[in-house]
CSV table of C-alpha atoms and ligand atoms in Angstrom, one decimal:
chain,number,residue,atom,x,y,z
A,1,MET,CA,93.2,59.6,91.0
A,2,LYS,CA,95.2,61.3,88.0
A,3,LYS,CA,94.9,65.6,88.2
A,4,TYR,CA,95.1,67.0,84.4
A,5,LEU,CA,95.0,70.6,84.6
A,6,VAL,CA,94.9,73.6,81.6
A,7,VAL,CA,96.6,76.3,83.2
A,8,GLY,CA,97.1,80.8,81.4
A,9,ASN,CA,95.8,83.9,82.1
A,10,PRO,CA,92.9,84.5,82.3
A,11,ILE,CA,91.3,81.0,82.7
A,12,GLU,CA,87.7,80.9,83.8
A,13,HIS,CA,86.0,80.9,80.4
A,14,SER,CA,88.3,77.6,79.5
A,15,LEU,CA,86.1,75.1,77.6
A,16,SER,CA,88.5,72.3,78.4
A,17,PRO,CA,87.3,70.8,81.9
A,18,LYS,CA,84.6,70.3,80.1
A,19,LEU,CA,85.6,68.5,76.9
A,20,HIS,CA,88.7,66.9,79.2
A,21,ASN,CA,85.9,65.5,81.6
A,22,HIS,CA,83.4,64.3,79.4
A,23,TRP,CA,85.1,61.8,77.6
A,24,ILE,CA,87.4,60.7,80.8
A,25,LYS,CA,84.2,59.6,82.6
A,26,GLU,CA,82.7,58.2,78.2
A,27,ASN,CA,85.7,56.1,79.1
A,28,ASN,CA,85.9,55.2,82.4
A,29,ILE,CA,89.3,57.0,83.3
A,30,ASP,CA,90.6,57.7,86.9
A,31,ALA,CA,90.7,60.8,86.4
A,32,ILE,CA,88.8,65.1,87.0
A,33,TYR,CA,90.5,67.7,85.1
A,34,GLU,CA,91.0,71.6,86.3
A,35,LYS,CA,90.8,75.0,85.2
A,36,LYS,CA,93.6,77.1,86.6
A,37,GLN,CA,94.7,80.8,86.2
A,38,ILE,CA,98.8,81.0,87.0
A,39,ASN,CA,101.3,83.8,86.6
A,40,GLU,CA,104.6,83.6,85.3
A,41,SER,CA,105.9,83.2,89.0
A,42,ASP,CA,103.8,80.3,88.9
A,43,ILE,CA,105.0,78.2,86.0
A,44,LYS,CA,108.4,76.5,88.7
A,45,LYS,CA,106.0,75.2,90.9
A,46,ILE,CA,103.4,73.1,88.8
A,47,ILE,CA,106.6,71.8,86.3
A,48,GLU,CA,107.7,70.2,89.8
A,49,GLU,CA,104.3,69.1,91.0
A,50,ILE,CA,103.9,67.5,87.2
A,51,LYS,CA,107.5,66.0,88.0
A,52,ASN,CA,106.0,64.4,91.4
A,53,GLU,CA,103.2,63.2,90.1
A,54,LYS,CA,101.2,65.6,92.0
A,55,ILE,CA,99.8,66.3,89.2
A,56,ASN,CA,99.2,63.7,85.7
A,57,GLY,CA,99.6,66.4,82.7
A,58,ILE,CA,98.4,70.5,81.8
A,59,ASN,CA,97.4,72.2,78.9
A,60,VAL,CA,98.8,75.6,78.6
A,61,THR,CA,97.0,78.8,77.4
A,62,VAL,CA,97.5,82.1,76.7
A,63,PRO,CA,99.8,84.1,77.7
A,64,PHE,CA,102.5,81.3,79.3
A,65,LYS,CA,102.9,78.7,75.3
A,66,LYS,CA,106.2,80.7,75.2
A,67,THR,CA,106.9,81.4,77.8
A,68,ILE,CA,106.5,77.6,79.7
A,69,ILE,CA,109.7,75.8,77.4
A,70,PRO,CA,112.2,77.0,79.8
A,71,PHE,CA,111.3,75.8,82.6
A,72,LEU,CA,110.8,72.5,80.2
A,73,ASN,CA,113.5,69.4,80.0
A,74,GLU,CA,112.3,68.4,76.5
A,75,LEU,CA,110.3,69.6,73.3
A,76,THR,CA,109.0,67.1,71.0
A,77,PRO,CA,109.4,68.1,67.2
A,78,LEU,CA,106.7,70.3,66.3
A,79,ALA,CA,106.9,72.5,70.1
A,80,ARG,CA,110.5,72.9,69.1
A,81,GLU,CA,109.9,74.0,65.5
A,82,ALA,CA,106.9,76.2,66.6
A,83,GLN,CA,108.7,76.9,69.7
A,84,SER,CA,104.7,77.1,71.7
A,85,VAL,CA,103.7,74.2,73.5
A,86,ASN,CA,100.4,73.3,74.4
A,87,THR,CA,100.6,69.8,75.8
A,88,ILE,CA,102.9,68.7,79.1
A,89,PHE,CA,103.1,65.4,79.9
A,90,LYS,CA,106.0,63.3,82.2
A,91,LYS,CA,108.1,60.4,80.9
A,92,ASP,CA,111.4,58.7,81.4
A,93,ASN,CA,111.4,61.3,84.4
A,94,LYS,CA,111.5,64.4,81.6
A,95,VAL,CA,108.4,66.6,81.3
A,96,ILE,CA,108.1,66.9,78.4
A,97,GLY,CA,106.3,69.6,76.2
A,98,ASP,CA,104.0,68.6,73.2
A,99,ASN,CA,102.1,70.3,70.8
A,100,THR,CA,98.3,69.6,69.5
A,101,ASP,CA,97.7,73.0,67.9
A,102,ILE,CA,99.0,72.2,65.3
A,103,GLY,CA,97.5,68.5,64.8
A,104,GLY,CA,94.4,70.3,65.7
A,105,PHE,CA,94.8,73.4,63.3
A,106,GLU,CA,95.3,70.2,60.9
A,107,LEU,CA,92.5,68.0,62.1
A,108,GLY,CA,90.0,70.8,62.2
A,109,LEU,CA,90.7,71.6,58.7
A,110,LYS,CA,90.0,68.1,57.6
A,111,SER,CA,86.6,67.8,59.9
A,112,ILE,CA,85.2,70.9,56.5
A,113,ASN,CA,87.2,68.7,54.2
A,114,TYR,CA,89.1,72.1,52.9
A,115,LYS,CA,92.1,71.5,50.7
A,116,VAL,CA,95.0,73.6,52.0
A,117,GLU,CA,97.5,72.6,48.5
A,118,ASN,CA,98.1,75.1,46.2
A,119,LYS,CA,96.2,77.5,48.0
A,120,LYS,CA,97.7,81.4,49.6
A,121,ILE,CA,96.6,81.9,52.6
A,122,PHE,CA,96.2,85.9,54.9
A,123,ILE,CA,96.9,85.3,57.8
A,124,LEU,CA,95.7,87.8,60.3
A,125,GLY,CA,98.0,88.3,63.7
A,126,ALA,CA,101.3,87.0,64.8
A,127,GLY,CA,100.2,85.9,68.3
A,128,GLY,CA,101.0,82.8,70.8
A,129,VAL,CA,99.1,80.5,68.3
A,130,THR,CA,99.9,82.0,64.8
A,131,SER,CA,103.0,79.5,64.6
A,132,SER,CA,101.5,76.9,64.9
A,133,ILE,CA,98.7,77.7,62.3
A,134,ILE,CA,102.0,78.8,59.8
A,135,ILE,CA,103.2,75.3,60.6
A,136,ALA,CA,100.3,73.2,60.2
A,137,LEU,CA,99.3,75.4,57.1
A,138,SER,CA,103.3,74.1,56.0
A,139,ARG,CA,103.0,71.1,56.3
A,140,LEU,CA,99.7,70.9,53.8
A,141,GLY,CA,101.2,72.5,51.0
A,142,ALA,CA,99.8,76.1,50.4
A,143,THR,CA,101.4,77.8,48.3
A,144,LYS,CA,102.3,81.5,50.0
A,145,ILE,CA,101.5,82.2,53.6
A,146,ILE,CA,101.1,85.8,54.0
A,147,ILE,CA,101.0,87.7,57.2
A,148,SER,CA,99.7,91.1,58.2
A,149,ASN,CA,100.3,92.4,62.1
A,150,ARG,CA,99.4,95.6,64.3
A,151,THR,CA,103.3,94.9,66.0
A,152,LYS,CA,105.5,94.2,62.7
A,153,LYS,CA,108.2,93.2,64.7
A,154,LYS,CA,106.4,90.0,65.7
A,155,ALA,CA,105.4,88.9,61.8
A,156,GLU,CA,108.7,89.3,61.0
A,157,ASN,CA,110.6,86.9,64.3
A,158,LEU,CA,107.3,84.0,62.5
A,159,LYS,CA,109.3,84.3,59.7
A,160,LYS,CA,113.0,82.0,61.3
A,161,ILE,CA,109.6,79.3,61.3
A,162,TYR,CA,109.3,79.6,58.1
A,163,SER,CA,111.5,82.1,56.3
A,164,LYS,CA,109.2,81.9,53.3
A,165,LEU,CA,106.4,84.1,54.8
A,166,GLU,CA,105.5,87.2,53.2
A,167,ILE,CA,105.0,89.8,55.5
A,168,ILE,CA,102.5,92.9,54.4
A,169,ASP,CA,101.6,96.0,56.3
A,170,TRP,CA,99.1,95.8,59.0
A,171,GLY,CA,96.0,97.5,56.8
A,172,GLU,CA,96.3,96.2,53.4
A,173,VAL,CA,95.4,92.8,51.5
A,174,PRO,CA,96.4,91.1,49.3
A,175,ASP,CA,95.4,88.4,47.6
A,176,PHE,CA,94.3,85.2,49.0
A,177,ASP,CA,91.8,82.1,49.4
A,178,MET,CA,92.2,81.7,52.5
A,179,ILE,CA,92.0,84.1,55.4
A,180,ILE,CA,92.7,82.7,59.1
A,181,ASN,CA,91.9,85.6,62.0
A,182,THR,CA,94.4,84.6,64.7
A,183,THR,CA,94.1,88.2,66.4
A,184,SER,CA,91.7,88.7,69.7
A,185,LEU,CA,90.3,90.8,67.9
A,186,GLY,CA,86.4,89.4,68.1
A,187,LEU,CA,86.8,88.3,71.2
A,188,LYS,CA,84.7,91.5,72.0
A,189,LYS,CA,81.0,92.1,70.8
A,190,ASP,CA,81.9,95.5,69.3
A,191,ASP,CA,85.6,93.9,68.1
A,192,GLU,CA,86.1,94.8,63.7
A,193,ILE,CA,88.5,94.0,61.3
A,194,LYS,CA,88.8,96.2,59.2
A,195,LEU,CA,88.6,94.6,55.3
A,196,GLU,CA,86.7,96.2,52.3
A,197,TYR,CA,84.5,92.4,52.3
A,198,SER,CA,82.4,94.4,49.2
A,199,ASN,CA,86.3,94.4,46.5
A,200,LEU,CA,87.3,90.8,47.4
A,201,LYS,CA,86.0,88.1,45.0
A,202,PRO,CA,83.7,85.8,46.9
A,203,ASN,CA,83.7,82.1,47.6
A,204,LYS,CA,86.8,82.1,50.2
A,205,LEU,CA,87.4,80.5,53.4
A,206,PHE,CA,87.1,82.6,56.0
A,207,TYR,CA,88.5,81.4,59.9
A,208,ASP,CA,88.6,82.8,62.6
A,209,VAL,CA,90.5,81.3,65.8
A,210,ILE,CA,87.9,82.3,67.7
A,211,TYR,CA,85.2,80.2,69.3
A,212,ASN,CA,82.9,81.7,71.4
A,213,PRO,CA,81.6,84.3,70.1
A,214,ILE,CA,80.1,80.9,67.2
A,215,GLN,CA,80.1,83.9,64.6
A,216,THR,CA,82.6,87.3,65.0
A,217,ASN,CA,81.8,90.2,62.7
A,218,PHE,CA,85.2,88.9,60.5
A,219,LEU,CA,82.4,85.4,59.9
A,220,VAL,CA,79.5,87.5,60.6
A,221,LYS,CA,80.3,90.0,57.1
A,222,ALA,CA,82.3,87.1,55.6
A,223,LYS,CA,79.6,84.9,54.6
A,224,LYS,CA,77.1,88.2,53.6
A,225,PHE,CA,79.9,88.7,51.3
A,226,GLY,CA,78.8,84.6,49.8
A,227,ASN,CA,82.1,83.8,51.3
A,228,GLN,CA,82.3,80.2,53.3
A,229,ILE,CA,83.2,80.3,56.8
A,230,GLU,CA,84.4,78.4,60.0
A,231,ASN,CA,85.4,79.0,63.5
A,232,GLY,CA,88.0,77.3,65.5
A,233,LYS,CA,85.1,75.4,67.5
A,234,MET,CA,86.9,72.5,66.1
A,235,MET,CA,90.1,73.1,65.8
A,236,PHE,CA,90.7,73.6,69.8
A,237,ILE,CA,88.4,70.1,70.0
A,238,TYR,CA,91.1,68.2,68.4
A,239,GLN,CA,93.2,70.1,69.9
A,240,ALA,CA,91.9,68.3,73.0
A,241,GLN,CA,91.6,65.7,71.6
A,242,LEU,CA,95.5,65.0,70.8
A,243,ALA,CA,95.7,66.2,74.5
A,244,PHE,CA,94.2,63.0,75.4
A,245,LYS,CA,95.4,61.0,73.4
A,246,ILE,CA,98.6,61.6,74.5
A,247,TRP,CA,98.1,61.2,78.4
A,248,HIS,CA,95.4,58.5,78.4
A,249,ASN,CA,96.5,56.4,75.3
A,250,VAL,CA,92.9,56.4,74.4
A,251,MET,CA,91.2,58.4,71.0
A,252,PRO,CA,87.9,60.0,72.5
A,253,VAL,CA,85.6,60.2,69.9
A,254,VAL,CA,84.5,63.6,68.2
A,255,ASN,CA,81.2,64.9,67.9
A,256,LYS,CA,79.7,68.6,65.9
A,257,LYS,CA,77.6,68.6,69.5
A,258,LEU,CA,80.5,68.4,72.0
A,259,LEU,CA,80.4,72.1,74.1
A,260,ASP,CA,76.5,72.7,72.8
B,301,ATR,P1,100.4,87.0,72.4
B,301,ATR,O1,101.1,88.4,71.8
B,301,ATR,O2,100.6,87.1,74.4
B,301,ATR,O3,100.8,85.8,72.1
B,301,ATR,P2,97.2,86.3,71.9
B,301,ATR,O4,96.2,86.7,72.5
B,301,ATR,O5,98.0,85.3,71.8
B,301,ATR,O6,98.6,87.0,72.2
B,301,ATR,O7,98.1,87.2,70.1
B,301,ATR,C1,96.8,88.6,70.0
B,301,ATR,C2,96.9,89.1,68.1
B,301,ATR,O8,96.7,90.3,68.4
B,301,ATR,C3,97.9,90.0,68.3
B,301,ATR,O9,98.8,89.7,67.0
B,301,ATR,C4,97.5,91.1,68.9
B,301,ATR,O10,98.5,92.5,67.1
B,301,ATR,P3,99.7,93.5,68.3
B,301,ATR,O11,101.5,92.3,68.3
B,301,ATR,O12,99.9,93.7,67.6
B,301,ATR,O13,99.2,93.1,69.5
B,301,ATR,C5,96.1,91.3,68.6
B,301,ATR,N1,96.1,92.3,68.6
B,301,ATR,C6,95.7,92.0,69.8
B,301,ATR,N2,94.0,93.9,70.1
B,301,ATR,C7,94.4,94.2,68.5
B,301,ATR,C8,93.7,95.3,68.0
B,301,ATR,N3,93.1,96.0,68.4
B,301,ATR,N4,94.0,96.1,66.6
B,301,ATR,C9,95.0,94.9,65.9
B,301,ATR,N5,95.6,93.6,66.8
B,301,ATR,C10,95.6,93.1,67.4
């Protein structure tokens, strides 16, 4: 039986095992997918276990998407570009890091028929998943990508990935068509992102990478003021779908009821 894992810290709330085990069963694959909380000192051993095929593949989540890179033999072009790895597999005796967050974000937007082309995008946050979102937006033809992060230095570092990135101070709000929350603000019930919603013209897309809670305060307010909203659930499902394809060479079926 093949073995797959999602590793991170914390990991207890990860829904990846539920999703992957559902598809494993649906496709009659002899495999199991588990979650494991790790520390940075455990990474070396886990990669060795992939090398000797005790583990057949892993997903990597917060906070290891970047720190795992030096332990790998090779990165795919997308993982290298984003400097972020969420899916690992072994091929030709090499442990390879890939990135399906980029494709997951793109497919998520496609599923709601949102066209990024010629749009101005405003990103909040510069954490682990932000580089993947910037690459996806640039591939999809965004006219302008503006970013704001509490710690400005981290936003500046993202210019290495996308040199046209515009940086503004935390708390400032530019003109935009779509706003994306990539911060962890919203995970807790009382978390608020300071925005003068009433000053913004309606009919923008408010996107939150968070999907648990289903609607963060950021999305609840955006809706109240007449905007379209979307949480990170479909991005999460599609990144998993792409990882499943890499490991099992089967594209599992996605429907909106998954994870309900
Ligand atoms: P990491 O920083 O390890 O990649 P993450 O969860 O992927 O972790 O990212 C956290 C993001 O949420 C960061 O952009 C962080 O801003 P800082 O870079 O300034 O830390 C942002 N964030 C978390 N708590 C915040 C808060 N209370 N106010 C504003 N931004 C916050």
